Tab-separated table of C-alpha atoms in Angstrom:
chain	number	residue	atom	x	y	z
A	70	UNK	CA	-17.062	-27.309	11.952
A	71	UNK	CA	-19.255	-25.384	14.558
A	72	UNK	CA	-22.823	-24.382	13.447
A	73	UNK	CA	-22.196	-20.926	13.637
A	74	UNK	CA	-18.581	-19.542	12.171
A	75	UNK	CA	-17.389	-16.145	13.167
A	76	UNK	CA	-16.288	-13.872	10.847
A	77	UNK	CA	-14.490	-10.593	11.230
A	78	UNK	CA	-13.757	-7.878	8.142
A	79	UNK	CA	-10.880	-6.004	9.423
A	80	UNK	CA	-10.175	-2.316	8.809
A	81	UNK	CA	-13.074	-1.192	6.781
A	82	UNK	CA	-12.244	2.464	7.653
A	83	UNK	CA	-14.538	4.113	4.629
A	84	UNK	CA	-17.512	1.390	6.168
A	85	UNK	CA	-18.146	0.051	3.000
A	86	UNK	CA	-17.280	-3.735	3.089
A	87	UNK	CA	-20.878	-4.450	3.580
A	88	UNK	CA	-22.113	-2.556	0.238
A	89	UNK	CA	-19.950	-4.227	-1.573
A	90	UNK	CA	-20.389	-7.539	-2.055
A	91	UNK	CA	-23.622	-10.571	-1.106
A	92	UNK	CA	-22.318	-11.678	2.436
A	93	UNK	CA	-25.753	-13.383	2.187
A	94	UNK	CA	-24.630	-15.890	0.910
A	95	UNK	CA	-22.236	-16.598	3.589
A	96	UNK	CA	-25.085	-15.115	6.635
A	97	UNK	CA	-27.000	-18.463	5.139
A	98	UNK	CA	-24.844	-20.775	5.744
A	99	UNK	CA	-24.456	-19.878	9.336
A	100	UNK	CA	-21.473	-17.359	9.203
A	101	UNK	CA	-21.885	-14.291	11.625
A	102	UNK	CA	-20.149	-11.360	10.554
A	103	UNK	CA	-18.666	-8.162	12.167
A	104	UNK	CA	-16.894	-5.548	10.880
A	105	UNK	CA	-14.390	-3.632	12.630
A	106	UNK	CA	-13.959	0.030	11.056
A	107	UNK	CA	-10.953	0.805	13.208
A	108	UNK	CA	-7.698	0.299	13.462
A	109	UNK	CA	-6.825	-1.580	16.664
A	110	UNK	CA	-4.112	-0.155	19.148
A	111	UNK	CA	-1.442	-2.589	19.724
A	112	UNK	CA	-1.469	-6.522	19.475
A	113	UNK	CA	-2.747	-6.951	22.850
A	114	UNK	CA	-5.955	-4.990	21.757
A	115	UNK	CA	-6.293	-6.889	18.622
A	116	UNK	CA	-6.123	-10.279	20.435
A	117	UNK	CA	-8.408	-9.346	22.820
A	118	UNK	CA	-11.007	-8.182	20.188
A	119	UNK	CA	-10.448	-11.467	18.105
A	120	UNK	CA	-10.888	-13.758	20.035
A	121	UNK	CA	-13.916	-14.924	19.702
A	122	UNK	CA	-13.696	-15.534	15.646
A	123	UNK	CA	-12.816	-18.713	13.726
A	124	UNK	CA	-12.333	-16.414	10.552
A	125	UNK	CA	-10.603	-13.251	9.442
A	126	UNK	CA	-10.546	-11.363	6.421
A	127	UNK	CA	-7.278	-9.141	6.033
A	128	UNK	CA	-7.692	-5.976	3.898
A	129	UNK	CA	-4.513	-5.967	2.459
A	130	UNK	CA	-1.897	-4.854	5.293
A	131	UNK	CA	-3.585	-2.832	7.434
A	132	UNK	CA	-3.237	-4.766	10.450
A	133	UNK	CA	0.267	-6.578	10.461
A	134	UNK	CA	-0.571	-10.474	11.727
A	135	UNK	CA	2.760	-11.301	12.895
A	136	UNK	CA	3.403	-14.528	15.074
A	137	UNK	CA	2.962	-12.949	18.890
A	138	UNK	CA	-0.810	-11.912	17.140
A	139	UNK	CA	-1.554	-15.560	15.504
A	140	UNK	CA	-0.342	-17.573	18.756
A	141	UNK	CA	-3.468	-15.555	20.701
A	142	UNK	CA	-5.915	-16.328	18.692
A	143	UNK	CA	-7.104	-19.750	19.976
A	144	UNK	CA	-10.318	-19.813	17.570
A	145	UNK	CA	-8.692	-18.912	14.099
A	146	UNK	CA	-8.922	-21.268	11.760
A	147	UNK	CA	-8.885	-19.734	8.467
A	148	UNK	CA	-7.841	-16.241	6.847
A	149	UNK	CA	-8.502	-14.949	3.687
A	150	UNK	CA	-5.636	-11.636	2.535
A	151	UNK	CA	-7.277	-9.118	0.459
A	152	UNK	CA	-4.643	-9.119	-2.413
A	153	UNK	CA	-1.673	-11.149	-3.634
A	154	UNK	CA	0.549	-11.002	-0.683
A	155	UNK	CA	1.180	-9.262	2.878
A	156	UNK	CA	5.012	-8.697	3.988
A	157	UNK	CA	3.234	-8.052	7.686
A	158	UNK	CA	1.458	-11.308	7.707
A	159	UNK	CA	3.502	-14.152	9.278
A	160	UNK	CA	2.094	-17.053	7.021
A	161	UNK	CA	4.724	-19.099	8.597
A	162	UNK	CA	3.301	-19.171	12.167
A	163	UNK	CA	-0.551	-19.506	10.403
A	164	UNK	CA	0.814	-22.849	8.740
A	165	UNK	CA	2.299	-23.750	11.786
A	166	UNK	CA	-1.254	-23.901	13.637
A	167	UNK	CA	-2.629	-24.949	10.806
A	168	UNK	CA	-4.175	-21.943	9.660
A	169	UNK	CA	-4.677	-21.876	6.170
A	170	UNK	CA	-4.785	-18.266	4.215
A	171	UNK	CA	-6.698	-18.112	0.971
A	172	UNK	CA	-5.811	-14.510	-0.979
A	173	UNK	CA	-7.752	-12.600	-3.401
A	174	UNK	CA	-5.350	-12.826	-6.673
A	175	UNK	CA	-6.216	-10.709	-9.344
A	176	UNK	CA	-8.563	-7.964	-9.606
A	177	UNK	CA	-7.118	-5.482	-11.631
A	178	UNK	CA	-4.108	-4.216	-13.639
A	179	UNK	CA	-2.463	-1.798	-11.427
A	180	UNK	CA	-3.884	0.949	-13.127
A	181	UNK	CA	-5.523	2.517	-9.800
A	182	UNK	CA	-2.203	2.569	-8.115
A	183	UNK	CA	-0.136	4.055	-11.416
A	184	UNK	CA	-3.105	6.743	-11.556
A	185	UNK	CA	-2.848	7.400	-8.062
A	186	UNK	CA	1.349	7.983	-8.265
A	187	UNK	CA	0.788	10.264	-11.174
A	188	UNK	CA	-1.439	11.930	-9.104
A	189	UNK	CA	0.507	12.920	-6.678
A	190	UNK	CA	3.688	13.621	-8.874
A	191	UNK	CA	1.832	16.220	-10.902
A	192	UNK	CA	0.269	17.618	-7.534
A	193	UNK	CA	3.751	17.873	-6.132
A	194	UNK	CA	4.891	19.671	-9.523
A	195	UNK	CA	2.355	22.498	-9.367
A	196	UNK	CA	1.976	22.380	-5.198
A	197	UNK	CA	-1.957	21.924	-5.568
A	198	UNK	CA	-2.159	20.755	-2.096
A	199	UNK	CA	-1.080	24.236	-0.372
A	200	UNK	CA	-2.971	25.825	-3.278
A	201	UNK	CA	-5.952	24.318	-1.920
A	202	UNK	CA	-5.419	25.465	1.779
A	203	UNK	CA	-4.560	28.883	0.699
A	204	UNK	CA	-8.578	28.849	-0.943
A	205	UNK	CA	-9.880	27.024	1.936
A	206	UNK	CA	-8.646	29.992	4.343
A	207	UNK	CA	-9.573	32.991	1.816
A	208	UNK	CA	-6.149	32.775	0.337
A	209	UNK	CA	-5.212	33.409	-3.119
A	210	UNK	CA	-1.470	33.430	-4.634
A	211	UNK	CA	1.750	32.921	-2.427
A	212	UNK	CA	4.781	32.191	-4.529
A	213	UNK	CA	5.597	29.885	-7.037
A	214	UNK	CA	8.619	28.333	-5.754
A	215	UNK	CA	8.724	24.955	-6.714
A	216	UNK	CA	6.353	24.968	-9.532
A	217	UNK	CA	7.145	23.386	-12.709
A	218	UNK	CA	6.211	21.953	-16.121
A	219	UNK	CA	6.655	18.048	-16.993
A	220	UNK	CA	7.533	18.632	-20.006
A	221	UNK	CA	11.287	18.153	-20.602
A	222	UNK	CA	12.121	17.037	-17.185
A	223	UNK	CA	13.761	13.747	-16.014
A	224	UNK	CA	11.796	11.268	-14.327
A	225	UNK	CA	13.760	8.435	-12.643
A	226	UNK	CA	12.322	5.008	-11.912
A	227	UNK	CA	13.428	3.007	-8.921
A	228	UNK	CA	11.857	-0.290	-9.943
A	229	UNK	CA	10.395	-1.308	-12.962
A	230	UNK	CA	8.141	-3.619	-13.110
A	231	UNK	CA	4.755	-3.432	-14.204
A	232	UNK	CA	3.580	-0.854	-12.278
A	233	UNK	CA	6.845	1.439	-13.148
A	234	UNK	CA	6.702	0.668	-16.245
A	235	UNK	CA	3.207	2.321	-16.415
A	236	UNK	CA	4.250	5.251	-14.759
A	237	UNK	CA	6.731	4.963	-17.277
A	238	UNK	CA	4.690	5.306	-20.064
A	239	UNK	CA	2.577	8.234	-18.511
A	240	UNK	CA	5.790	10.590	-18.011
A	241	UNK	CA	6.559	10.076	-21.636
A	242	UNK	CA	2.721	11.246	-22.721
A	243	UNK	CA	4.103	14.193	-20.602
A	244	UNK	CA	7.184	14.751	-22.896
A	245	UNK	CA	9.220	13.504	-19.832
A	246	UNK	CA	13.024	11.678	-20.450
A	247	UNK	CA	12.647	8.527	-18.168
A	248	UNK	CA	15.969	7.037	-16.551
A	249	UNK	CA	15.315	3.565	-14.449
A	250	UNK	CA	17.488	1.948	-11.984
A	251	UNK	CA	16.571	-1.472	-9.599
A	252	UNK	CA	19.189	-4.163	-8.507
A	253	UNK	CA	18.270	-6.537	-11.080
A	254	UNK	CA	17.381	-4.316	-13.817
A	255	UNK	CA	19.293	-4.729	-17.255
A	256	UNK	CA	19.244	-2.801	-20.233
A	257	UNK	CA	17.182	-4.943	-22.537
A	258	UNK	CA	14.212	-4.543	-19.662
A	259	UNK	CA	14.736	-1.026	-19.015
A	260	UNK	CA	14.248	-0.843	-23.045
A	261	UNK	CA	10.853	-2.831	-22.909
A	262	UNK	CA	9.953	-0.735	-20.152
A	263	UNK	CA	9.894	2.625	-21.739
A	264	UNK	CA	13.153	3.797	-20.110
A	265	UNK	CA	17.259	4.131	-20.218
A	266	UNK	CA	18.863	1.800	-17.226
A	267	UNK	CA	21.483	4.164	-15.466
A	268	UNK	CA	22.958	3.652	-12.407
A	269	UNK	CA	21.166	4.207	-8.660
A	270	UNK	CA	24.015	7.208	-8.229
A	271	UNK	CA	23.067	8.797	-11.812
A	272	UNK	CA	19.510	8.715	-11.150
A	273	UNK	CA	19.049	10.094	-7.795
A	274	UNK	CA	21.687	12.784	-8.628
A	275	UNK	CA	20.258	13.875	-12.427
A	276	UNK	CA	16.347	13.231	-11.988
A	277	UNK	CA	13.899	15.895	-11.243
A	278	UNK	CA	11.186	13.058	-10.104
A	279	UNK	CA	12.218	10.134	-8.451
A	280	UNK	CA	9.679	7.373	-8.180
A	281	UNK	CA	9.604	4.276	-6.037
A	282	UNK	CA	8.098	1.131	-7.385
A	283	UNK	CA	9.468	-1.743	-5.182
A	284	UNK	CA	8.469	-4.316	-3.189
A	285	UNK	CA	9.068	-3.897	0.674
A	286	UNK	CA	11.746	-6.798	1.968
A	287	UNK	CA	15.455	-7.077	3.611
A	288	UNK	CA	16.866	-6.038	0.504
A	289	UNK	CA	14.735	-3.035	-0.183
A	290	UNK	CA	14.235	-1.748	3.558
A	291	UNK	CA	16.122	1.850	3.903
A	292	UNK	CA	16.692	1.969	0.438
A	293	UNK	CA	16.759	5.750	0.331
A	294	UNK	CA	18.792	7.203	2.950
A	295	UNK	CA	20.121	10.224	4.048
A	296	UNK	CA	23.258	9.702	1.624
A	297	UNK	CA	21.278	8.872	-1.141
A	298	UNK	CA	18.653	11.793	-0.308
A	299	UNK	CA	21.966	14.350	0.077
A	300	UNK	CA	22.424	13.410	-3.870
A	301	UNK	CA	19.497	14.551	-5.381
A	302	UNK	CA	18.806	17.740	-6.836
A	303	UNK	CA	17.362	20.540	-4.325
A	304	UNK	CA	14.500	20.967	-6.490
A	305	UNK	CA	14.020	17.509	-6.974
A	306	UNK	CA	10.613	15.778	-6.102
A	307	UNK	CA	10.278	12.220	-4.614
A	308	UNK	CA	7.212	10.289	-4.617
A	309	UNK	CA	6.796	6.975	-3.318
A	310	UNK	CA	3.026	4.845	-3.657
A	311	UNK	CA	5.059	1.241	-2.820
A	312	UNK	CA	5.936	1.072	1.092
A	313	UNK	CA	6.983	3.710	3.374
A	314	UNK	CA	10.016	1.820	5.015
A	315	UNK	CA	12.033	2.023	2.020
A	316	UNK	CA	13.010	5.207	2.809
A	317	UNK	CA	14.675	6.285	5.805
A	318	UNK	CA	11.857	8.594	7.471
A	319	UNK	CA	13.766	10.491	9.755
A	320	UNK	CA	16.354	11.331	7.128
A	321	UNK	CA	13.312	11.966	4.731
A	322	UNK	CA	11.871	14.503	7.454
A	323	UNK	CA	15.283	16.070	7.601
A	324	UNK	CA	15.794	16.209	4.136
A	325	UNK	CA	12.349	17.901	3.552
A	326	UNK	CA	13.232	20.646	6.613
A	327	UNK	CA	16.717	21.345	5.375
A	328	UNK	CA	15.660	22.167	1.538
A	329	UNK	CA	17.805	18.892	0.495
A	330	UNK	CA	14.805	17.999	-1.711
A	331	UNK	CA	12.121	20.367	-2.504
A	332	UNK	CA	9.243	17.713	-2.176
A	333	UNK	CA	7.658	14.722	-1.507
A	334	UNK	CA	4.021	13.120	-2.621
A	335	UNK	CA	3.591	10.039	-0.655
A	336	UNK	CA	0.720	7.847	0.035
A	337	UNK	CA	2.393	5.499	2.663
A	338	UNK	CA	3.892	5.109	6.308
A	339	UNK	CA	6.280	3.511	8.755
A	340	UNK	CA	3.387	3.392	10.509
A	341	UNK	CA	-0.445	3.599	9.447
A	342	UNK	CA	-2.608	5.465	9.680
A	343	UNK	CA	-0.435	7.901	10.145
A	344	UNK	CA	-0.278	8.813	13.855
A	345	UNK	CA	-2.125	12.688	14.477
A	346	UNK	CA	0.693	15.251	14.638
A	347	UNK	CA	3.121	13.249	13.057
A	348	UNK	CA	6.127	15.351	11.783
A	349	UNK	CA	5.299	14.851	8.479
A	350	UNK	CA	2.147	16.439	9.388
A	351	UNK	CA	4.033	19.956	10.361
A	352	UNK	CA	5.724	20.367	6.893
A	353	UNK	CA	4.580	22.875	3.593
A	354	UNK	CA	6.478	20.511	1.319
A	355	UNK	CA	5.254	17.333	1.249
A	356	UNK	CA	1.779	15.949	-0.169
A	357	UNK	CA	0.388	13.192	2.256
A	358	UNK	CA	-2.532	11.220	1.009
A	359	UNK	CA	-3.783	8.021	3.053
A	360	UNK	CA	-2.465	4.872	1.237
A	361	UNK	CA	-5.201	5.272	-1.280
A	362	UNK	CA	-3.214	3.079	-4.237
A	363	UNK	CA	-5.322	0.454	-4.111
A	364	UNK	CA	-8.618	2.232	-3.122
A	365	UNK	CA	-10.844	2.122	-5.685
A	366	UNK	CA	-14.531	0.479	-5.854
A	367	UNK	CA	-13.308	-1.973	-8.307
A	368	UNK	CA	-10.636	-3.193	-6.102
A	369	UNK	CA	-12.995	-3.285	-3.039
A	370	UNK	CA	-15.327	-5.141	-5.089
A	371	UNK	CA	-13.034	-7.751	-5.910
A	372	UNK	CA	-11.445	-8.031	-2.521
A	373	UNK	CA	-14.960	-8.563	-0.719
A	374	UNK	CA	-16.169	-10.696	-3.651
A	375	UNK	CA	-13.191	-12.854	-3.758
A	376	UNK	CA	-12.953	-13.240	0.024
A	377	UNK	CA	-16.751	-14.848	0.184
A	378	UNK	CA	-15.433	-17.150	-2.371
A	379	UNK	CA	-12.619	-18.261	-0.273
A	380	UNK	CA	-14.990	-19.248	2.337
A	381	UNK	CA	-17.609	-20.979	0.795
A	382	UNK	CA	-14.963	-23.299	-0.493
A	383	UNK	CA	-13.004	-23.558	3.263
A	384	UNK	CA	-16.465	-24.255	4.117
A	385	UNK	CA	-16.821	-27.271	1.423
A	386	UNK	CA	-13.610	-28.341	2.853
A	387	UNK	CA	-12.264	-27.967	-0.649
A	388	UNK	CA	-10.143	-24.528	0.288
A	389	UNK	CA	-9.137	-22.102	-3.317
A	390	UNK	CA	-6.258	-19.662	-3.801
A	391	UNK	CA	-4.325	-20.925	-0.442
A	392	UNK	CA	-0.684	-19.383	-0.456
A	393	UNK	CA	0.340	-21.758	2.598
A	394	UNK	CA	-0.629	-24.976	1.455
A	395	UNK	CA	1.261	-26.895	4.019
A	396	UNK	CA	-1.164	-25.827	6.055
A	397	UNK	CA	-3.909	-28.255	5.139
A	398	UNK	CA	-1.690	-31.220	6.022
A	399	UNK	CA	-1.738	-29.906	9.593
């Protein structure tokens, strides 16, 4: 290996990385490190700007890696993925080149993302977010359209896993009836999970929430459409923390203009960050927060932490929590 490694930290928009964890460690074995605090403009842009390194760190998928990215980076040799797993990150064309990725598994019990959906389901239920623009511009009361109590409503569940199930188990703390629905989802699950399995028609037509707590992939991509958005109640209130492509956007924008829904609280994007005078942007009845799930100091702590693990082992040629393993027989 080169005396001197190159490492870039990707995406630390709140600068923070380096507060967070002893990159000393790493600084003494001869790694240089930058940190880029932006978001970079196209792939071009990124290649150009990282280019010179021999190591990344991904926070989670910020910037998508997909092939036409990795096949212009002539220096990488070794990533480390802030999390479990990246649907943007072409390990494929990595383990082609040889490029091994080391994650960051563990860290946490998705409590901060749970929290953070809860969040934004009861701000959606009471409006707090225009409330707090009225009192930022001298404003006081305008309406309560909209506004409701928990207590008594329906709550439906579009994927169950651990992190619905926690959601789950908040609504019912609420007094909230909690109906579930995923493609693989039986009854005997939806039972351990603190809810009643119904079908993906019953829920989107009957809840007053609807939740989204899916992985992004082929089979989930446009889950919600505008067919399944027409179905819902028109003071229904959907709120989706898992990946902004599972629902149509344009027919969620249209949805939101029309009245078809009454809400939406949602902390990710087609496209992030969320380009400046986006649609979205323009309308009263929708809560936008920044994809803030999973941004918490105890996450950070284990994602910077973990990731100067990673590397001290690549750099004892003895390489820890590698997801593309056929990488090392390159």
């Amino acid at each position: 290996m080169p005396q001197t490694i190159k490492l870039a930290l990707l995406d630390d928009y709140q600068k923070v990385a380096l507060k967070l964890a002893d990159w000393d460690r790493l600084r003494k074995r001869g790694v240089e490190i930058t940190v880029f605090n932006e978001p970079f403009r196209s792939i071009d842009d990124a290649a150009q700007k990282l280019a010179p390194f021999d190591v990344l760190q991904l926070l989670r998928e910020r910037t998508a890696f997909p092939r036409a990215l990795i096949e212009k980076l002539p220096n990488l040799k070794f990533m480390v993925l802030t999390g479990a797993r990246a649907s943007s990150l072409d390990d494929k064309a990595a383990t082609e080149r040889g490029i091994p990725i080391s994650n960051t598994p563990g860290g946490g019990s998705n409590a901060s993302t749970a929290e953070l959906c809860w969040a934004l389901l009861m701000s959606c239920a009471r409006d707090l977010a225009k409330g707090e623009r009225l009192m930022r511009s001298g404003g006081w009361h305008d309406g309560i359209r909209n506004m409701v109590v928990l207590e008594g409503k329906r709550l439906g569940v579009i994927g169950l896993g651990r992190l619905g199930s926690r959601v789950a188990g908040y609504a019912r703390a609420f007094g909230m009836e909690v109906v579930a629905w995923s493609q693989n989802l039986t009854e005997e699950k939806a039972r351990q999970g603190g809810a009643r399995l119904v079908s993906k028609d019953e829920l989107l037509s009957t809840s007053d929430f609807v939740t989204i707590h899916l992985v992004l992939s082929d089979r989930t991509r446009g889950l919600i459409g505008a067919a399944d958005l027409a179905k819902m109640k028109r003071t229904a209130m959907l709120i989706n923390t898992s990946r902004g492509p599972i629902v149509d956007e344009a027919a969620l924008i249209a949805a939101l203009r029309t009245g078809t829904i009454a809400h939406a609280g949602l902390d990710v994007y087609d496209k992030e960050p969320l380009p400046a005078g986006h649609p979205l942007t323009r309308l009263d009845n929708v809560t936008l927060v920044p994809h803030l799930g999973y941004v918490v100091e105890e996450s950070y702590r284990h994602f910077h932490e973990g990731t100067i693990a990673d590397i001290e082992a690549w750099l004892e040629g003895k390489p820890i929590n590698v997801i593309n393993p056929e990488a090392l027989k390159k």
